[in-house]
Amino acid sequence: MSGKELDRVGVMARVKGTDRAPSPGSPKSQSNLRRHYDRSKMHEEDRMASTTPSHQPTPTLFFDTVQGYQRAYALKAAVDLDLFTAIAGGSATVAEIARVCKAPERGIRILADYMTVAGFLVKSGELYSLTPDTAFFLDSRSPAYMGRALNFLLHPVQTEQIQQLAGTIRKGEGPSHTLAPDDPVWVDFAKGMAPMMFPAAQAIAGALKPALAGKLAPKILDIAAGHGIFGISIAQQCPNAQIYALDWAPVLQIAQQNAAGMGVADRYHLLPGSAFAVETGSGYDAVLLTNFLHHFDPATNVTLLKKVHAALAPRGQAVILEFVPNDDRVSPPVAAMFSLTMLSNTPHGDAYTFAELSDMCRKAGLESPHLVSLDPGPESLVIVRRPV
Amino acid sequence: MSGKELDRVGVMARVKGTDRAPSPGSPKSQSNLRRHYDRSKMHEEDRMASTTPSHQPTPTLFFDTVQGYQRAYALKAAVDLDLFTAIAGGSATVAEIARVCKAPERGIRILADYMTVAGFLVKSGELYSLTPDTAFFLDSRSPAYMGRALNFLLHPVQTEQIQQLAGTIRKGEGPSHTLAPDDPVWVDFAKGMAPMMFPAAQAIAGALKPALAGKLAPKILDIAAGHGIFGISIAQQCPNAQIYALDWAPVLQIAQQNAAGMGVADRYHLLPGSAFAVETGSGYDAVLLTNFLHHFDPATNVTLLKKVHAALAPRGQAVILEFVPNDDRVSPPVAAMFSLTMLSNTPHGDAYTFAELSDMCRKAGLESPHLVSLDPGPESLVIVRRPV
């Protein structure tokens, strides 16, 4: 091994005895490891004596957090192999599942055990079965099948970007490509995310129903419609509603086929293009802004909300679906954590608090903001109104 | 958009009205979504009436598992920015932490909030502080600092491989490169993993101490020594012990510098090369096999254990450190899940049960296997003896 190679592995200085101050994690600092653990044990005894809760140092959370990437991709492998559908179809032993999944038994055994520990399966003796949630969401024959959502949630544009997170934070902004015209990731989004969004879509349709019921032919604008499930759910619940879906043209193909499949194609209209540029017309009774504002900074959102104001009829309502953290920004967990997804994937996006969203709405002339939690789902609605 | 492009996004058949059976997740099956949820709600009511525990379908586990990859890399970003050390050093507000981490406030604010939700920090008003475990393991000035372990645990050879897991399972075996001579990943392992292994190393030294105490100059063979912490800990606790460390030459450089830093260099000897090929000599009072057998199939392990048998003095002990799942293979969780790490990263590795490890040892002529759990750590010791 050459000196250069030794330098590359970072040991040259120490082998030559030229290091002076022990750098963190160096041999000299490692010789303190035992004292460090012992000191912690002493503190421990102090604490026990004073009846405060005990604490033995453990790297459990560290290790568990690091292994999270493995759990995500193990789940993806199970979905790719259609493991859950095989079990739903009656295969219960490793040999039976392996036959249906067309894979050798060793890998199926290890994956099924892993999915059991991860909470997706139940193992009783040698027999595997699905939990109720797994049967509901991960049997590919289920109407609520979510496996396809992984094509978006684990899309390389997201998973590669997060690996650069320290650099993104130093630079001050994430990439802008997902906001560019016709980014193909939104086709994967539209194809995969409808089942996950179904409960929120039902909640929005339910929230708007009283106001829309009194209208002869209410007009709904669905901005960044994606799979279309939000507008489509309104069309299903309000038989006279006309839906205008705005998104990139290739995405609207998915929304249109969903509208056809769900029997509302004749009341489903397409507005292809950018949410910031398309001429939407006006006089809408409701405008939907679902999972859209989090991609942008507040000033951009005010610009967009002014466009929403102009599109709405007087007394028309805008329904914003968002991950809305509390003012402490660390609760509830999923909404609070969503902020980092935007930090990684967008230039200036964020998960906004209700106070921040209300402020943006008011600056755009929209009033009476109120917050509706969709608990147990992770998102909330913010509903605002255009004044007369 | 051309017909070919439409086909690529998978809608052509349906737009043309030529699809017959609704494929899973298709618009037709999606029109059943509402009925599916309603049916589940009916079951729910049945269950409540019969006083069994209630269950409303929720994709919480699915979403949480998928987001695991993001938590892993958010932690890596915090380590890369040395966020925890900044807070340990007294920075408590976003502005203070951002100044020390040399990064804009927005990203630091979002990352610190995320690390709070993930359990690494505590937030009180606008002030962040470390949990006791974070202070112990993630302050880079701590002797137990584990940040460097991410260079191994999230090494691209591991994280890229897991993304191919379905293919690996179908093929029946993972890659062999980590078992090839001088794979550089083991240098990252040696540089990062010593602090994480410290408690297990202390336990092994403690377990061997009574037997070694009676010897004038006990000889210890440390196979696949890595960072060397296992043999070094014995040398520290047994002042006459001579340690023979076996690993690839570049890895032994790290072990040697650790031995020097911890004051046992004069009793630390290097055996560079393959564990299967190096001439180790014989008459050892103890042989260590730490985190090594899981890389291989049982037959290969028997071959290696025969070599261990030959190296041991009569009544000498072999100490095996492993992730040892129970016979159900789904508990305890970390040991059981480790099997998948080997499925993904090695051709035929596994996490073996105590019964399986005992069987391999007996086939190699080693006897009296007993199991020592290192709880709360995730691993166990299996200690066996060469008969007279």
XYZ file of C-alpha atoms in Angstrom, chain B residues 194-329:
136
model
C -15.936 1.023 16.963
C -18.088 3.208 19.262
C -21.211 1.250 18.352
C -19.417 -2.003 19.184
C -17.911 -0.815 22.456
C -20.517 -2.316 24.836
C -20.323 -5.717 23.090
C -16.501 -5.575 23.232
C -16.625 -4.934 26.972
C -19.016 -7.856 27.395
C -16.725 -10.230 25.466
C -13.672 -9.143 27.456
C -15.633 -9.665 30.660
C -16.834 -13.105 29.575
C -13.299 -14.289 28.745
C -11.517 -12.710 31.718
C -11.966 -15.577 34.215
C -10.512 -18.163 31.803
C -7.671 -15.913 30.615
C -6.734 -14.667 34.092
C -5.077 -17.979 34.944
C -2.728 -17.929 31.914
C 0.757 -16.464 31.839
C 0.493 -14.992 28.332
C -2.864 -15.852 26.797
C -3.075 -15.706 23.004
C -6.209 -14.303 21.369
C -7.049 -14.568 17.674
C -9.445 -11.821 16.481
C -10.833 -12.929 13.097
C -12.162 -10.120 10.872
C -10.918 -7.686 13.480
C -12.076 -4.511 11.677
C -11.568 -1.550 14.011
C -9.963 -4.001 16.458
C -12.046 -2.918 19.444
C -12.837 -6.509 20.478
C -9.249 -7.713 20.785
C -8.102 -4.358 22.131
C -10.684 -4.504 24.939
C -9.349 -7.919 25.963
C -5.786 -6.587 25.906
C -6.860 -3.744 28.169
C -8.578 -6.029 30.675
C -5.948 -8.826 30.586
C -2.519 -7.153 30.887
C -0.593 -10.194 29.626
C -2.827 -11.041 26.665
C -1.284 -11.095 23.179
C -3.740 -10.182 20.414
C -3.450 -11.495 16.847
C -5.730 -9.465 14.572
C -6.749 -10.891 11.203
C -8.299 -8.753 8.457
C -7.476 -7.156 5.087
C -4.269 -5.122 5.317
C -5.860 -1.662 4.822
C -8.388 -2.467 7.565
C -5.654 -3.588 9.961
C -4.086 -0.133 9.648
C -7.136 1.238 11.453
C -7.046 -1.525 14.084
C -3.354 -0.901 14.661
C -3.814 2.809 15.167
C -6.657 2.103 17.613
C -4.421 -0.357 19.488
C -1.726 2.326 19.692
C -4.213 4.984 20.857
C -5.495 2.648 23.550
C -2.026 1.732 24.796
C -1.753 -1.927 23.763
C 0.302 -1.662 20.537
C 3.159 -3.757 21.978
C 0.816 -6.740 22.396
C -1.015 -6.259 19.094
C 0.029 -8.401 16.110
C -1.256 -8.256 12.542
C -2.291 -11.176 10.322
C -3.226 -9.531 7.014
C -5.297 -11.484 4.475
C -8.383 -13.644 4.073
C -9.895 -15.320 7.135
C -10.144 -18.479 5.036
C -6.525 -18.500 3.859
C -4.173 -16.846 6.371
C -1.919 -19.186 8.366
C -2.879 -18.204 11.904
C -0.746 -20.611 13.918
C -2.331 -22.549 16.774
C -2.561 -22.820 20.549
C -4.931 -19.848 20.985
C -6.758 -19.568 24.304
C -9.600 -17.751 22.603
C -10.755 -17.002 19.081
C -13.173 -14.144 18.328
C -15.628 -14.372 15.426
C -17.463 -11.070 15.629
C -20.160 -10.208 13.092
C -18.604 -12.509 10.556
C -20.582 -15.771 10.216
C -23.696 -13.918 9.002
C -21.984 -13.227 5.674
C -21.830 -16.916 4.671
C -23.906 -20.051 4.192
C -23.791 -22.757 6.903
C -21.370 -25.042 5.007
C -18.854 -22.218 4.588
C -19.198 -21.412 8.278
C -18.478 -25.040 9.231
C -15.290 -24.854 7.141
C -14.262 -21.701 8.956
C -15.179 -23.113 12.376
C -12.971 -26.147 11.661
C -10.129 -23.692 11.114
C -11.039 -22.071 14.438
C -10.981 -25.521 16.058
C -7.494 -26.130 14.672
C -6.273 -22.753 15.927
C -7.607 -23.241 19.462
C -5.687 -24.874 22.282
C -7.529 -27.744 24.011
C -10.257 -26.211 26.224
C -9.822 -22.926 24.329
C -12.990 -20.918 23.704
C -14.466 -19.413 20.562
C -16.661 -16.362 21.078
C -19.159 -15.676 18.319
C -20.885 -12.260 18.272
C -24.008 -12.328 16.140
C -27.518 -11.102 15.551
C -29.315 -14.219 16.840
C -33.057 -14.333 16.199
C -35.292 -16.641 18.191
C -36.559 -19.828 16.529
C -39.671 -17.926 15.346
C -37.288 -15.733 13.270
